[in-house]
CSV table of C-alpha atoms in Angstrom, one decimal:
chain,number,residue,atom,x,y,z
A,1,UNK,CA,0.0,0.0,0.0
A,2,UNK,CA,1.6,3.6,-0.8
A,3,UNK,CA,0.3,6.5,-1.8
A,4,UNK,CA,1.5,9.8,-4.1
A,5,UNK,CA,4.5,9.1,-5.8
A,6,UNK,CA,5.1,5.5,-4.8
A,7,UNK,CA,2.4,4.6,-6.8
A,8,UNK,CA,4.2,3.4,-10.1
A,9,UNK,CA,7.0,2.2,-8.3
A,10,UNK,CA,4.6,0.2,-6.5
A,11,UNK,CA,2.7,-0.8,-10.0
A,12,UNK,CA,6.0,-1.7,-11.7
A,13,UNK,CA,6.8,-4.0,-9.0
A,14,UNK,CA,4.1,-6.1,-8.6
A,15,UNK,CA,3.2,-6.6,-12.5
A,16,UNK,CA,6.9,-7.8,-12.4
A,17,UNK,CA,6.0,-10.2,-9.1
A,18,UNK,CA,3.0,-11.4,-10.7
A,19,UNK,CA,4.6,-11.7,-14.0
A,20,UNK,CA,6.9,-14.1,-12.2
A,21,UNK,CA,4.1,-16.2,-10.9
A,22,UNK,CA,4.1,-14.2,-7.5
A,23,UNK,CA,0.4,-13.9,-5.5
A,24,UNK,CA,0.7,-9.9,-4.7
A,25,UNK,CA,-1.5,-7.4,-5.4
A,26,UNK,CA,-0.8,-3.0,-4.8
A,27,UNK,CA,-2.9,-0.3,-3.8
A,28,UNK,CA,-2.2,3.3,-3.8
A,29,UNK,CA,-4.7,6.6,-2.6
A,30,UNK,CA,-4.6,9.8,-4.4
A,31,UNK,CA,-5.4,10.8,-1.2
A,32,UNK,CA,-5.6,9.5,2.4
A,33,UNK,CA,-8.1,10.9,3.8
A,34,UNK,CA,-11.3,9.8,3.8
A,35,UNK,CA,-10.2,6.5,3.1
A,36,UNK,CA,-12.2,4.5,0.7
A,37,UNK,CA,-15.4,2.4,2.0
A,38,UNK,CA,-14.4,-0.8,2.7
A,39,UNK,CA,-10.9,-0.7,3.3
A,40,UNK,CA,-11.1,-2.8,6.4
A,41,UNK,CA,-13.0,-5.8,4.4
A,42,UNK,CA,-10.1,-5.3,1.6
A,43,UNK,CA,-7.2,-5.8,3.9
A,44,UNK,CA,-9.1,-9.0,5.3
A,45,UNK,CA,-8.7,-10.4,2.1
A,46,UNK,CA,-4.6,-10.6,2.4
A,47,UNK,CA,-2.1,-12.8,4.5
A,48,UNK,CA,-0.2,-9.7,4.4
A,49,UNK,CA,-0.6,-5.8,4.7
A,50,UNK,CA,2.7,-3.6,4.3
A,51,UNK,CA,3.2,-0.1,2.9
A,52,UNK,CA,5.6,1.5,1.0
A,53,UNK,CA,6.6,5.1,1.8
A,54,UNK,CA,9.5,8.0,2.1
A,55,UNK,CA,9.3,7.9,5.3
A,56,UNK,CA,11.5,6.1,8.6
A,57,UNK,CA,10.6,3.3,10.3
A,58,UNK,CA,10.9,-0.3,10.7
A,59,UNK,CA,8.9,-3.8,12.6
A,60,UNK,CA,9.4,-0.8,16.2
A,61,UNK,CA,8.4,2.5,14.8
A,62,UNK,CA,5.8,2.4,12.3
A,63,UNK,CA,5.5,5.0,9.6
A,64,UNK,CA,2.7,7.3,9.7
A,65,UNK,CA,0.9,5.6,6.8
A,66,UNK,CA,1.3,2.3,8.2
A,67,UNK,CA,0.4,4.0,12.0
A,68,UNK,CA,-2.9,5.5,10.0
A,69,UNK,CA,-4.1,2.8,8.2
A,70,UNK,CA,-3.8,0.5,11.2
A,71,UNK,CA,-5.6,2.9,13.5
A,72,UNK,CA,-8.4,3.2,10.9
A,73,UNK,CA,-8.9,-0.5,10.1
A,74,UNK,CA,-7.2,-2.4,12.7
A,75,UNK,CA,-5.5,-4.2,10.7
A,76,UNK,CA,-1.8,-5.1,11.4
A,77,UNK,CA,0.0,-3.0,8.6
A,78,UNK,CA,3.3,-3.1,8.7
A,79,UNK,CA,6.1,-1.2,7.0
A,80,UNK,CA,7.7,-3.1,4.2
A,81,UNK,CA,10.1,-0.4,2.1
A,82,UNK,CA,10.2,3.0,3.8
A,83,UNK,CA,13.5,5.3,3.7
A,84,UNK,CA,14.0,8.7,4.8
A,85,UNK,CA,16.6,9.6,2.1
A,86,UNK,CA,14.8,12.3,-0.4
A,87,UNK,CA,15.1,10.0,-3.3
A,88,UNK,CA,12.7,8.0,-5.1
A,89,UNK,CA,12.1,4.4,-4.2
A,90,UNK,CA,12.8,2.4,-6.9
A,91,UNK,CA,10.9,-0.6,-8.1
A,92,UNK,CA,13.2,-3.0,-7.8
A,93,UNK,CA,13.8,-2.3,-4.1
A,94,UNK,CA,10.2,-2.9,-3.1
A,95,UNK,CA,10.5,-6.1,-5.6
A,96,UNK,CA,13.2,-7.4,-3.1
A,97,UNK,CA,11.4,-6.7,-0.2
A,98,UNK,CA,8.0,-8.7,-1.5
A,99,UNK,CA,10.2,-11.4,-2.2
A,100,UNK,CA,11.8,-11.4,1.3
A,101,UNK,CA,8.8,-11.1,3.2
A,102,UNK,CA,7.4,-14.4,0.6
A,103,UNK,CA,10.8,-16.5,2.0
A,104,UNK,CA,9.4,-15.6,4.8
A,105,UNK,CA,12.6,-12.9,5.6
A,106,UNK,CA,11.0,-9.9,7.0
């Protein structure tokens, strides 16, 4: 899950997952607030819930999307690529972490 600029990053990454047989699916907001209807039930649906964002924080501190989206659905959403660094993330970076957290890694 991501939003703003993440989002092709995000779409290039898992067409290339799922090209490569990989069960993943994305989601990214235009905006996060309101969140769309539903959310909660859509989450449900997954094994896993992670986000991808600029921001710091790891399995202890939370990023503020993954903080938000857990404290509107409670579901567990955890932060799977997140960096602080200014740059863009790129998609081959969140490729290695869906493939870590699949091996069971992260």
């Amino acid at each position: 899950v991501g939003w703003g600029v993440t989002r092709g990053a995000i779409a290039e990454a898992v067409h290339s997952c799922q090209d490569q047989g990989l069960k993943v699916g994305g989601m990214c907001f235009r905006i996060v607030y309101p969140l769309p209807l539903m959310l909660q039930e859509i989450f449900a649906k997954f094994k896993r819930v992670v986000t991808v964002e600029q921001a710091y924080g790891d399995e202890y501190k939370r990023t503020p999307l993954a903080m938000f989206l857990r404290s509107k659905t409670l579901v567990d959403v955890l932060p799977m690529v997140s960096r602080a660094t200014g740059r863009p993330i790129s998609p081959m970076t969140i490729e290695e972490g869906i493939k870590e957290i699949l091996n069971g890694n992260s």
